[in-house]
Coordinates of C-alpha atoms in Angstrom, one line a residue:
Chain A
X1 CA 0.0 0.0 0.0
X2 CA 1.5 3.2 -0.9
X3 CA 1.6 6.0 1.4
X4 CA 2.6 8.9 -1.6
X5 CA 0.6 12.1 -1.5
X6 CA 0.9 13.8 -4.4
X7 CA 2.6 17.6 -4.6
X8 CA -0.2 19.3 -6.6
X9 CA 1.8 22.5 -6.7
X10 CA 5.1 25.0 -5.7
X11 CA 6.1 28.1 -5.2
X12 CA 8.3 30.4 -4.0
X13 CA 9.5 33.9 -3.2
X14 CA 12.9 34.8 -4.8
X15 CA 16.0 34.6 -2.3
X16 CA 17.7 37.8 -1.1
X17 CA 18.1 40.6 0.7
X18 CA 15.2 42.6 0.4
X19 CA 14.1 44.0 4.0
X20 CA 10.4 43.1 3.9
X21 CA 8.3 41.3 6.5
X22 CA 8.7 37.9 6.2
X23 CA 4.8 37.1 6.0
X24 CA 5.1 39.1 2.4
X25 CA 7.3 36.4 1.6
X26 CA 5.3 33.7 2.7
X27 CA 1.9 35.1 1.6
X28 CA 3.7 35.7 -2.4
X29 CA 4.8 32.2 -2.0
X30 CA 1.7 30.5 -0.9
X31 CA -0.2 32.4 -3.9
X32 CA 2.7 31.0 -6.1
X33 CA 2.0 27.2 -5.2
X34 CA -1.5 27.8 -5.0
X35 CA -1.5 29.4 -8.6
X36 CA 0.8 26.2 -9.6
X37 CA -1.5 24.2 -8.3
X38 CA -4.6 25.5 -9.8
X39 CA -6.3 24.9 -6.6
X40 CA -8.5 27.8 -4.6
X41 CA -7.5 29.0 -1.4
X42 CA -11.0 28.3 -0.3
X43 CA -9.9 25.2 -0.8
X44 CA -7.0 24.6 1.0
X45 CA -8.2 22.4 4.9
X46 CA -4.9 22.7 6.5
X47 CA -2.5 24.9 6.3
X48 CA 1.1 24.3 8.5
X49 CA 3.7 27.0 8.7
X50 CA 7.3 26.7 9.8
X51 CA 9.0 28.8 12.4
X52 CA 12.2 29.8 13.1
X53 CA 12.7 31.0 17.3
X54 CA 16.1 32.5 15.8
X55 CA 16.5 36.4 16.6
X56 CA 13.5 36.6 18.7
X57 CA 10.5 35.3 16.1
X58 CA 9.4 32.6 18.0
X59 CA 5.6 33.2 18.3
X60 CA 5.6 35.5 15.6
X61 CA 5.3 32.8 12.6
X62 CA 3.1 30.1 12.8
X63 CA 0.1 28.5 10.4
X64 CA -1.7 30.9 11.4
X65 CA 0.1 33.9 10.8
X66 CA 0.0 33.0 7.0
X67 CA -3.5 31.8 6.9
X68 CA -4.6 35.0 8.6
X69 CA -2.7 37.2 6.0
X70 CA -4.2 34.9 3.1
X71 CA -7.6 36.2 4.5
X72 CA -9.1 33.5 7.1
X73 CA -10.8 30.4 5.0
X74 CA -11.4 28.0 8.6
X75 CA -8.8 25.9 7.8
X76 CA -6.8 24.2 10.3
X77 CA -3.6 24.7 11.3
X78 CA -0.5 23.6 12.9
X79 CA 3.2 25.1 13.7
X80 CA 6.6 23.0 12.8
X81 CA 9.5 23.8 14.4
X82 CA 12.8 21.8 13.6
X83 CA 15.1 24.4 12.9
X84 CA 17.1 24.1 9.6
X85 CA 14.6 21.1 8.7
X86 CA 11.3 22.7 9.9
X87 CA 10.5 22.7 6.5
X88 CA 10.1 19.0 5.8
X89 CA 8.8 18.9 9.6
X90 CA 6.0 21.0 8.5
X91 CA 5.3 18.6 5.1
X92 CA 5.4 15.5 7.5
X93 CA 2.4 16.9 9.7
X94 CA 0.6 17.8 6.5
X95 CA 1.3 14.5 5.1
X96 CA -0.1 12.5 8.1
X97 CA -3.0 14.0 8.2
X98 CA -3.9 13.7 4.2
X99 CA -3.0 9.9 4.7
X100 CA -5.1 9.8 7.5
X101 CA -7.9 11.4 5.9
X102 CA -8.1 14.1 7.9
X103 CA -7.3 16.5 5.3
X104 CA -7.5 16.3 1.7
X105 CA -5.5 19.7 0.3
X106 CA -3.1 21.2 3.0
X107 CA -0.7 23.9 2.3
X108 CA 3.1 24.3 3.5
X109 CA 4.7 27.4 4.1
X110 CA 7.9 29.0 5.5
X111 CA 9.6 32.3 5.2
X112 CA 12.7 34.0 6.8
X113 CA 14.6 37.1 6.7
X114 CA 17.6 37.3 8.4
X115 CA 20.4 39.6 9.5
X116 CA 23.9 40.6 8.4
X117 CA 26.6 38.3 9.3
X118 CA 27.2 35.5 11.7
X119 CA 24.0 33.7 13.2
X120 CA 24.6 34.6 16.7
X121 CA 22.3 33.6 19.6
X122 CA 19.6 35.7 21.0
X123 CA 20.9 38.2 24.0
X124 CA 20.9 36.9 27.3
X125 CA 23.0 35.1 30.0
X126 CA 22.2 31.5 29.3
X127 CA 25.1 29.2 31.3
X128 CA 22.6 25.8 30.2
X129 CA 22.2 26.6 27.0
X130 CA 24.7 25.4 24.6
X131 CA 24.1 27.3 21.5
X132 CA 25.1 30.3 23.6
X133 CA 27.4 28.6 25.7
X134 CA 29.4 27.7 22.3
X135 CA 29.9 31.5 21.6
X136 CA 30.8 32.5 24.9
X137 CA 33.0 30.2 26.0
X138 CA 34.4 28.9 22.7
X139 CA 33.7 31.3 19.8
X140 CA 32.5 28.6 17.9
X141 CA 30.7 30.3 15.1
X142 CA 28.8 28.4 12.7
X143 CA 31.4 28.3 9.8
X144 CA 33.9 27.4 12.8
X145 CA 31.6 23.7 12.6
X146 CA 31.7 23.4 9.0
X147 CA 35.4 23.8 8.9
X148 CA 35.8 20.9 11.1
X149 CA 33.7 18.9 8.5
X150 CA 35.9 20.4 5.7
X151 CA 39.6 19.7 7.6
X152 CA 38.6 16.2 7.9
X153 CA 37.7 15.7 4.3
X154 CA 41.3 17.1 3.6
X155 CA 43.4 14.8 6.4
X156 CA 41.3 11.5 5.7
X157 CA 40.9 11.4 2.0
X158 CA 42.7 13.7 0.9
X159 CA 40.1 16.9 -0.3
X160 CA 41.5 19.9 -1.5
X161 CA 40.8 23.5 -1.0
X162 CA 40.5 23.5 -5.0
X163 CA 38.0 20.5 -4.7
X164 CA 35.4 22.8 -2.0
X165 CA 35.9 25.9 -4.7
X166 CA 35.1 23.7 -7.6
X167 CA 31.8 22.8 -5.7
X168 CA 31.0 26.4 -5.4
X169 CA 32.0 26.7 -9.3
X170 CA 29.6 24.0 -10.2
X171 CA 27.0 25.2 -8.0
X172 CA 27.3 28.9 -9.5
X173 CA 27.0 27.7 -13.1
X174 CA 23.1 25.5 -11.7
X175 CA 22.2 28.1 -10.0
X176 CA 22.7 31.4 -13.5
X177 CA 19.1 30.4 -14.7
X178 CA 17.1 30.2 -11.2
X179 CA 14.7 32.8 -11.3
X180 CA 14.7 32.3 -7.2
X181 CA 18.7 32.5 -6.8
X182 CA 20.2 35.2 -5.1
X183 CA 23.7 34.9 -6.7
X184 CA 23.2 34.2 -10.3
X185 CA 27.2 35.0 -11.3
X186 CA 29.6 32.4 -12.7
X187 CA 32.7 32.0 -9.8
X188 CA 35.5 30.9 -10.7
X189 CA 38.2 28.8 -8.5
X190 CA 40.7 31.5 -8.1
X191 CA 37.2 34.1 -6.8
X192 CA 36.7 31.5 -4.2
X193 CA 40.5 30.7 -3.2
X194 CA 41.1 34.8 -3.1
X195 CA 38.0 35.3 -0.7
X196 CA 39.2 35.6 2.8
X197 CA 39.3 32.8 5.0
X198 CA 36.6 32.6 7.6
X199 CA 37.4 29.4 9.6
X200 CA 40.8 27.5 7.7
X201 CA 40.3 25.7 5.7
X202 CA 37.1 27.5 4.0
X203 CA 37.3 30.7 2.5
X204 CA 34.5 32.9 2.7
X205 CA 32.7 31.8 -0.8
X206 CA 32.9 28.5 0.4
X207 CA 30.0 29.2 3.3
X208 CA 26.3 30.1 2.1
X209 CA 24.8 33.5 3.1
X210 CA 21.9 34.0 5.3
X211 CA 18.6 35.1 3.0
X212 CA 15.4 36.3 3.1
X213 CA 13.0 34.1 1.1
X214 CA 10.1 32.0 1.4
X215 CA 9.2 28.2 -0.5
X216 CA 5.5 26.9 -0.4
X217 CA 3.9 23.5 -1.6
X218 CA 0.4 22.6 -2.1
X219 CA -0.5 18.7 -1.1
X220 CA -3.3 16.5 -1.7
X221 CA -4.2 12.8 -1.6
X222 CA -3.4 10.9 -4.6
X223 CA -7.2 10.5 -4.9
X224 CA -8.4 14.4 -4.9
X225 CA -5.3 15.0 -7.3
X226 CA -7.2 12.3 -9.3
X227 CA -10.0 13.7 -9.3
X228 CA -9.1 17.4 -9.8
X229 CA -7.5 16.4 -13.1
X230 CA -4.3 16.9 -11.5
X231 CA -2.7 14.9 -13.9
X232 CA 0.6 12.5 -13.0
X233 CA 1.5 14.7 -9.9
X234 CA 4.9 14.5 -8.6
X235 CA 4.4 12.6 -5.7
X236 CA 6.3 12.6 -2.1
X237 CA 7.4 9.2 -1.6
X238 CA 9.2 9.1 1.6
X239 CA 9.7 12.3 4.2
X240 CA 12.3 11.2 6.9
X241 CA 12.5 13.4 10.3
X242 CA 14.7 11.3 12.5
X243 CA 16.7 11.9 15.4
X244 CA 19.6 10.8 16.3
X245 CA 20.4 7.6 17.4
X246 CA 22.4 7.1 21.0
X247 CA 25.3 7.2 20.8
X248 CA 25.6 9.9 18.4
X249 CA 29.5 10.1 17.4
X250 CA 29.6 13.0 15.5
X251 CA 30.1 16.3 16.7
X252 CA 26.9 18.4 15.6
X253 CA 26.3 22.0 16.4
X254 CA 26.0 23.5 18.7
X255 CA 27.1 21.0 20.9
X256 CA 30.6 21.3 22.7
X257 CA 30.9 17.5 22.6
X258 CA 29.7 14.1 21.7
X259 CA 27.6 11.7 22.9
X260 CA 29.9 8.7 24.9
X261 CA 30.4 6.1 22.5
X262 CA 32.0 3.8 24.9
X263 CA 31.8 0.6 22.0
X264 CA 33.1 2.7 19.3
X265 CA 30.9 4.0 16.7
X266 CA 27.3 3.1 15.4
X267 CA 26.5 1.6 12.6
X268 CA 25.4 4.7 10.9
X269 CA 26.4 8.6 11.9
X270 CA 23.1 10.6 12.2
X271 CA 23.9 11.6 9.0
X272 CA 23.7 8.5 6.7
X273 CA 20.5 7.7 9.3
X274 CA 18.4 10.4 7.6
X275 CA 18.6 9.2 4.2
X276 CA 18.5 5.8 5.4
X277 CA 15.3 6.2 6.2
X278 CA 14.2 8.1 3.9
X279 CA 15.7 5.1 1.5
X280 CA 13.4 2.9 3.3
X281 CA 10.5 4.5 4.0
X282 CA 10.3 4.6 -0.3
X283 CA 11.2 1.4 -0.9
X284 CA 14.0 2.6 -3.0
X285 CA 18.5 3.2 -2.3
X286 CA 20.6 5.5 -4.1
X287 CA 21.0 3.8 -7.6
X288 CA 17.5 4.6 -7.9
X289 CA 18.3 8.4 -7.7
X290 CA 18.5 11.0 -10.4
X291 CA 18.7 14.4 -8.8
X292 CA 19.6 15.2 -5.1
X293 CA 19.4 18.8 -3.2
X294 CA 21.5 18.4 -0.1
X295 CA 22.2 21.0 2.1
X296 CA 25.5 23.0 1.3
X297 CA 26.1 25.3 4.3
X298 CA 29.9 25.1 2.8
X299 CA 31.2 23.6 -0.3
X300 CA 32.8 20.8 1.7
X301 CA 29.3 19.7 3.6
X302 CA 27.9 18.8 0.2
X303 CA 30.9 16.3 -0.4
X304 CA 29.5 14.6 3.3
X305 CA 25.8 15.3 2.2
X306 CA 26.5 12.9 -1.3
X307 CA 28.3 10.4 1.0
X308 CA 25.8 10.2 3.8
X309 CA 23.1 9.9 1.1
X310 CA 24.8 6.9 -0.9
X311 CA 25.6 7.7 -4.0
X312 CA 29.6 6.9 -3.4
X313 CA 31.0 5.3 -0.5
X314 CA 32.3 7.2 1.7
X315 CA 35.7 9.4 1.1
X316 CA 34.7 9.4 -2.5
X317 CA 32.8 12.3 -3.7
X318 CA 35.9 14.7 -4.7
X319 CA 35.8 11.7 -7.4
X320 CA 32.4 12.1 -8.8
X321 CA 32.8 16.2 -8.2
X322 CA 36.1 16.1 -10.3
X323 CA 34.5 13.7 -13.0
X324 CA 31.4 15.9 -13.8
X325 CA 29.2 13.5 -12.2
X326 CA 27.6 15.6 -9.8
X327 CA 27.3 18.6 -12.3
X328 CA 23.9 18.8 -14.4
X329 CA 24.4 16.5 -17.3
X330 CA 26.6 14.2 -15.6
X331 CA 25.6 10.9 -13.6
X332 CA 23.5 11.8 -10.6
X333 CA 23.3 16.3 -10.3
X334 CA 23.4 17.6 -7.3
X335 CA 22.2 20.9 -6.4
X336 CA 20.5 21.1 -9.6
X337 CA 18.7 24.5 -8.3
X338 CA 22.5 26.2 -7.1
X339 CA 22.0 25.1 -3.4
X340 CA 22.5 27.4 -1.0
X341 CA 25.8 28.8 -2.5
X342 CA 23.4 30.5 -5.0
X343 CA 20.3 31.3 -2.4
X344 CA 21.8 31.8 1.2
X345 CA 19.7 30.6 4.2
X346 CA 16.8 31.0 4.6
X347 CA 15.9 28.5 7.9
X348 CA 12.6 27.9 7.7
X349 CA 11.8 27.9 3.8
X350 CA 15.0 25.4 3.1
X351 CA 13.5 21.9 3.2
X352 CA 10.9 23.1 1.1
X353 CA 12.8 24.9 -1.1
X354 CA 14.3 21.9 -2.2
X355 CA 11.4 20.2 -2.2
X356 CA 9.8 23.4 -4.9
X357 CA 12.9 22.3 -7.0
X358 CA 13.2 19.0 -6.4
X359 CA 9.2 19.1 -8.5
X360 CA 10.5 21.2 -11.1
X361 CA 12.8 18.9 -12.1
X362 CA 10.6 15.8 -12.0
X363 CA 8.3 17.5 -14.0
X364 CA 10.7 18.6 -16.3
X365 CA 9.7 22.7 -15.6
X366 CA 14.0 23.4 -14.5
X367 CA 14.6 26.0 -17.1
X368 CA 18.8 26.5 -17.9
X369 CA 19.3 23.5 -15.2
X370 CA 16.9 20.6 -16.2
X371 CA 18.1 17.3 -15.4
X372 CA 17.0 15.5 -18.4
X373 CA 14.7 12.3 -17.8
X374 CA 14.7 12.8 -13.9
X375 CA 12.1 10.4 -12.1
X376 CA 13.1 10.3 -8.3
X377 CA 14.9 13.1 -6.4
X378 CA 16.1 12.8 -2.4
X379 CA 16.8 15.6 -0.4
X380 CA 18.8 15.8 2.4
X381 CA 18.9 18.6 5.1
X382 CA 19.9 18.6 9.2
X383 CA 18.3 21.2 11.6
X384 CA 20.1 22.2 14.9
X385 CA 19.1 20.1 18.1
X386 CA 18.7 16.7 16.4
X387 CA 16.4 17.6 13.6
X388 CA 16.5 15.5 10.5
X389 CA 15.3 16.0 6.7
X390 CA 15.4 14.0 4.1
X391 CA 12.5 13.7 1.4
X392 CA 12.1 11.8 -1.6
X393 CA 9.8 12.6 -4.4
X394 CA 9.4 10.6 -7.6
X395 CA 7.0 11.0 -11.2
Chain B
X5 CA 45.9 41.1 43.4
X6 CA 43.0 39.3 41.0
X7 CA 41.2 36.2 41.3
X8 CA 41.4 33.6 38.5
X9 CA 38.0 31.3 38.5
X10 CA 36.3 28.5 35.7
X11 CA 34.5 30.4 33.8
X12 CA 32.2 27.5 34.7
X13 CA 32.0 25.7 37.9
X14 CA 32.6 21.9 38.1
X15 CA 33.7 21.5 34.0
X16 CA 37.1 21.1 34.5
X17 CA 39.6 20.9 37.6
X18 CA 42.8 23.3 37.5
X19 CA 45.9 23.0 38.6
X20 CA 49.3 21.2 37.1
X21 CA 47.4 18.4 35.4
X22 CA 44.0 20.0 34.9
X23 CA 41.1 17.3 33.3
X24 CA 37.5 18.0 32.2
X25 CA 34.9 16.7 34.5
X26 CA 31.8 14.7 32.8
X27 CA 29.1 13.3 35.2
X28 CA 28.6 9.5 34.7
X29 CA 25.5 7.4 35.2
X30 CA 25.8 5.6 38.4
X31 CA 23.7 2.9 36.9
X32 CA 25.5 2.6 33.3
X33 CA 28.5 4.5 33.5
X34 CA 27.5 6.6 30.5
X35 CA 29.5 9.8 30.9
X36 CA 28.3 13.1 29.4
X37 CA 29.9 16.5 29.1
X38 CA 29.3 18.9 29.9
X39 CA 28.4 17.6 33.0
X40 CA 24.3 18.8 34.1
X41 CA 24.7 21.5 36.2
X42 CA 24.4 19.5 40.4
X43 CA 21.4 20.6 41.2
X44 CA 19.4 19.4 38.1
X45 CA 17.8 16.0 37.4
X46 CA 20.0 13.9 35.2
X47 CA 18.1 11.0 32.8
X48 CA 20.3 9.3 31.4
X49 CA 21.4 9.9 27.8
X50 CA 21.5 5.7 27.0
X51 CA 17.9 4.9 25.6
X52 CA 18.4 1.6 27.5
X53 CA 19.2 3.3 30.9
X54 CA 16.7 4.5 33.2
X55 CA 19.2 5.9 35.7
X56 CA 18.2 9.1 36.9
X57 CA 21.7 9.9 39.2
X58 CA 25.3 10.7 38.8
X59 CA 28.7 11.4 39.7
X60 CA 31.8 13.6 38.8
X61 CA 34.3 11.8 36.7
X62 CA 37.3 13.1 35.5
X63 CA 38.2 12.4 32.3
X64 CA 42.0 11.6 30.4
X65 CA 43.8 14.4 29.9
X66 CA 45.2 13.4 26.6
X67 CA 43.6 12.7 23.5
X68 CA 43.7 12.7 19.4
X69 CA 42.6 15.4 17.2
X70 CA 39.6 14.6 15.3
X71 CA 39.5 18.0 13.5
X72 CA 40.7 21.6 13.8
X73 CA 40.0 24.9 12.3
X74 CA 40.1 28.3 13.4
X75 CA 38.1 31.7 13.9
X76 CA 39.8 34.7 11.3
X77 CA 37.6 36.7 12.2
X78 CA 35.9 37.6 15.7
X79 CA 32.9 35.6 16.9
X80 CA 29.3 37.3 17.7
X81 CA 28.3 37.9 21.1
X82 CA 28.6 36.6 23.5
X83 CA 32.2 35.8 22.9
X84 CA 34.3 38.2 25.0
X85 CA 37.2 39.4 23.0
X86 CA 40.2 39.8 24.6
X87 CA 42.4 41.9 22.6
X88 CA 41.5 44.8 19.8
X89 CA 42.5 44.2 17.1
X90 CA 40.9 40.6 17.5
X91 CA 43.6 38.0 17.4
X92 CA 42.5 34.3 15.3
X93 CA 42.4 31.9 17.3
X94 CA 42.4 27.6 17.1
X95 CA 39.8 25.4 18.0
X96 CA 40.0 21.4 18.0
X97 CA 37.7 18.8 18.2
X98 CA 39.6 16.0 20.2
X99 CA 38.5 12.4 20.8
X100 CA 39.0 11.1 24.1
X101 CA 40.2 7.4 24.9
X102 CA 36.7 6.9 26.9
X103 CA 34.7 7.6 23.3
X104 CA 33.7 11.5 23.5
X105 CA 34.6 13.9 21.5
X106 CA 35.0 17.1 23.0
X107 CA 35.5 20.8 21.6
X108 CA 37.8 23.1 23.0
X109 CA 40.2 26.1 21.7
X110 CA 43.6 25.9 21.2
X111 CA 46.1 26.9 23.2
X112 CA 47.7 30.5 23.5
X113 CA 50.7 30.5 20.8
X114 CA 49.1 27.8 18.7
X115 CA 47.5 27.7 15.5
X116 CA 46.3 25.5 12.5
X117 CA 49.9 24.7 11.7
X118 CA 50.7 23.1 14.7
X119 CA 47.8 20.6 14.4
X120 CA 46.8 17.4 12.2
X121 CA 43.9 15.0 12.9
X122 CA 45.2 12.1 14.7
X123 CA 47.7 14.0 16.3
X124 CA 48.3 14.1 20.2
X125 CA 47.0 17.1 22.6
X126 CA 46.4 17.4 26.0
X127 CA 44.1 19.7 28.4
X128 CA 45.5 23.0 29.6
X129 CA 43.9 25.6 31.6
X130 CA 44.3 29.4 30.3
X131 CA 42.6 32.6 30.9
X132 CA 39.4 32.9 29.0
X133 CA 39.0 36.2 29.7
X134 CA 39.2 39.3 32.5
X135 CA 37.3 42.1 33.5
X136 CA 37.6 44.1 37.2
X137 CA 36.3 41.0 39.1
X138 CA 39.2 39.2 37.9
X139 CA 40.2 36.2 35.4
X140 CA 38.4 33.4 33.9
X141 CA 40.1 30.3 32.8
X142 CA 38.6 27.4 30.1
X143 CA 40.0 24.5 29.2
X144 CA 42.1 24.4 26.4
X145 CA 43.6 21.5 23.9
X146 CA 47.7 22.1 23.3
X147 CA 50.0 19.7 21.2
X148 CA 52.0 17.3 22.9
X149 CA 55.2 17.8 20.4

């Protein structure tokens, strides 16, 4: 028995900096999906909205605040928050309650806008809380975290600070077409290996931005796409939001340490557990892949994100990166849509950001950065505090 | 004269051979650190332990790099800088015999250049940072060679 709901439509709000409320964002996206969609608002039962509690939001966006500024339609509601992966969070609670029957047409939506700079924790003294704990006592930005990801890359398999800027270079070239990009330039290697160095070994156009943006989807059950004439919908096949599993061996921000692994390491890192299940929940594994959006907070993260995903055992993907395979046109694309080296962050609209290109492609709709013939695309995203994301969709 | 405190009580004990403190589950022995704070509750972090008490252990002072990088350019708030101009600073991720990693900055005088993963450090204890009330130290991880 399947449990695919199909994606009836997707929009989004362009990434950038453009110093608006983030319910414009959200409200311009919603209209996009819903206009995608063909569906009414009226329509619409359920609608769930992610939330970011970064820079002092929390309460400020939830289901609600974007149903309200659609114009109240009764619908019901709900409020994901998983940090990074709230959007896929937010598609999970819609997607129980379709299959459950509960709902037949529910609409996901988040937005962001964020400041200059570092992330940095709210304001405070907070001596139990590690993500300010990790500042104060450490500095340990956010980049400071991806580096350690990047230096081991470089001492275990040998990764090159030409590899990450070829990543970014790829990325760039995806990402020239994408109406919703932020940075739509070609970079070359030398651009990213003369940009300053943040956290060694990653240069400053190695690490994504921080955006302002906003991604929506429309869902329905298979059976009211059917019946709306919603013809061979892209469907979500699998949406994975697992935590951890004890003893979790990898250092993960904004933690100062590990969990104990007192008999060595699991099977899986938390990592490789997200697509795992994802994988499974589909009934497919990575040869049956086509596309993938992973989640490249630096250049070098997206060399983990393929390896954590499958699609080359681990130590590997500087091999597929250098051979084209990961490029659009080569063997399995990643980043088809320019990742977040092309968009920046935008927390709460990520997950589904992916997930808005992720239907382009299947449907074949990826103007300037079409992977040709694409049938199943995975995802992969991790929020802060345990929060994962992984989602596959397939035509 | 100025005093010279943890910037955190009961992390980390000072002195010539200064070690990080985790708590450990007196029914499993499952260590954590940063150790909960002694007043608070403590379930334990093994799904297949229901203990609900523990004790100060110290861990081994010396242990392997698992990664490194460093900060180029000066942290948010509310990282206290120390000097102006801001001064980069190393941070390593170390793995402990017991099977934690733990984070820590490098010490005073030593930088990215000094370090490789799988390569020996051991726990220091250096001033964090000052003000009129006097000095805060933190643990920090320095290369044995």
């Amino acid at each position: 028995m399947s449990n695919a709901i199909a994606v009836a439509g997707v929009g989004m709000h362009p990434w950038g900096k453009w110093g608006r409320p983030f319910v414009e964002y959200g409200v311009h996206a919603a209209r996009a999906a819903l206009t995608d969609s063909g569906i009414r608002w009226s329509d619409v039962d359920l609608v769930v909205g992610g939330e970011t509690v970064r820079n002092g939001y929390a309460g400020y966006v939830a289901g609600s605040t974007f149903a309200s500024a659609l114009g109240w339609n009764g619908a019901r509601v709900a409020t994901s928050y998983a940090a990074c992966a709230t959007g896929a969070q937010a598609l999970d609670t819609a997607r129980a309650r379709i299959l459950a029957g509960l709902s037949e047409v529910a609409l996901v939506v988040g937005a962001d806008t964020t400041p200059k700079g570092f992330l940095a924790p709210n304001a405070g003294e907070r001596w139990t809380d590690p993500d300010w704990l990790r500042f104060r006592l450490l500095g340990m930005t956010n980049p400071a975290y991806f580096a350690l990801y990047a230096r081991r890359r470089m001492d275990l398999y040998g990764a090159t600070s030409e590899d990450f800027a070829q990543v970014k270079v790829k990325n760039a070239r995806h990402g020239l077409e994408n109406p919703n990009a932020r940075y739509r330039k070609e970079v070359a290697v030398a651009d990213v290996l003369g940009s300053a160095i943040v956290s060694d070994p990653l240069h400053l156009l190695d690490i994504c931005a921080t955006s302002d943006g906003a991604a929506a989807v429309v869902l329905t059950s298979l059976d009211y796409a059917r019946r709306h004439g919603i013809a061979d919908p892209v469907r979500v096949e699998a949406v994975s939001t697992v935590t951890p599993t004890f003893p979790n061996a990898v250092i993960d921000m904004p933690l100062l340490a590990t969990d104990h692994a007192a008999g060595g390491a699991p099977e899986r890192t938390f990592k490789e557990s997200i697509a795992h299940a994802a994988y499974e929940e589909a009934g497919i594994g990575p040869d049956d892949v086509d596309v993938a959006e992973v989640y490249d907070l630096s250049t070098a993260l997206e060399l983990d994100w393929i390896e954590d995903l499958g699609l080359c055992k681990r130590g590997e993907a500087e091999v597929l990166l250098r051979a084209g395979d990961t490029t659009v046109g080569g063997r399995i694309p990643v980043n088809p849509s320019g990742g977040l080296a092309c968009f920046g962050e935008a927390v709460p609209a990520q997950a589904l950001a992916q997930v808005c290109e992720l239907a382009w492609q299947l449907r074949g709709q990826a103007t300037g950065r079409q992977v040709e013939g694409a049938r199943v695309g995975i995802t992969a995203n991790q929020g802060l505090f345990g929060h994962g994301s992984s989602v596959v969709l397939a035509r | 004269m100025t005093t010279s405190t943890p910037a955190v009580p009961g992390w980390f004990t000072t002195g010539d051979e200064p070690r990080l403190v985790a708590s450990r589950c007196t029914s499993c022995g499952t260590l954590v650190f940063p150790p909960p704070p002694p007043e608070a509750a403590s379930f334990c972090r093994n799904p297949v332990c229901d203990g609900e008490t523990h004790e100060p252990a110290e861990l081994s002072r010396v242990g392997r790099v698992w990664s490194y990088t460093d900060a180029q350019y000066q942290p948010p708030a509310p990282y206290v800088p120390t000097t102006d101009p801001f001064e980069p600073f190393a941070i390593a991720a170390v793995e402990l015999p017991e099977g934690l990693v733990v984070l820590g900055q490098v010490a005073a005088g030593y930088g990215v250049a000094d370090l490789a993963v799988g390569a020996e450090v051991e726990l220091v204890v250096e001033t964090l940072d000052a003000d009129e009330s006097g000095e805060r130290t933190i643990w920090r991880w320095r290369p044995t060679r």
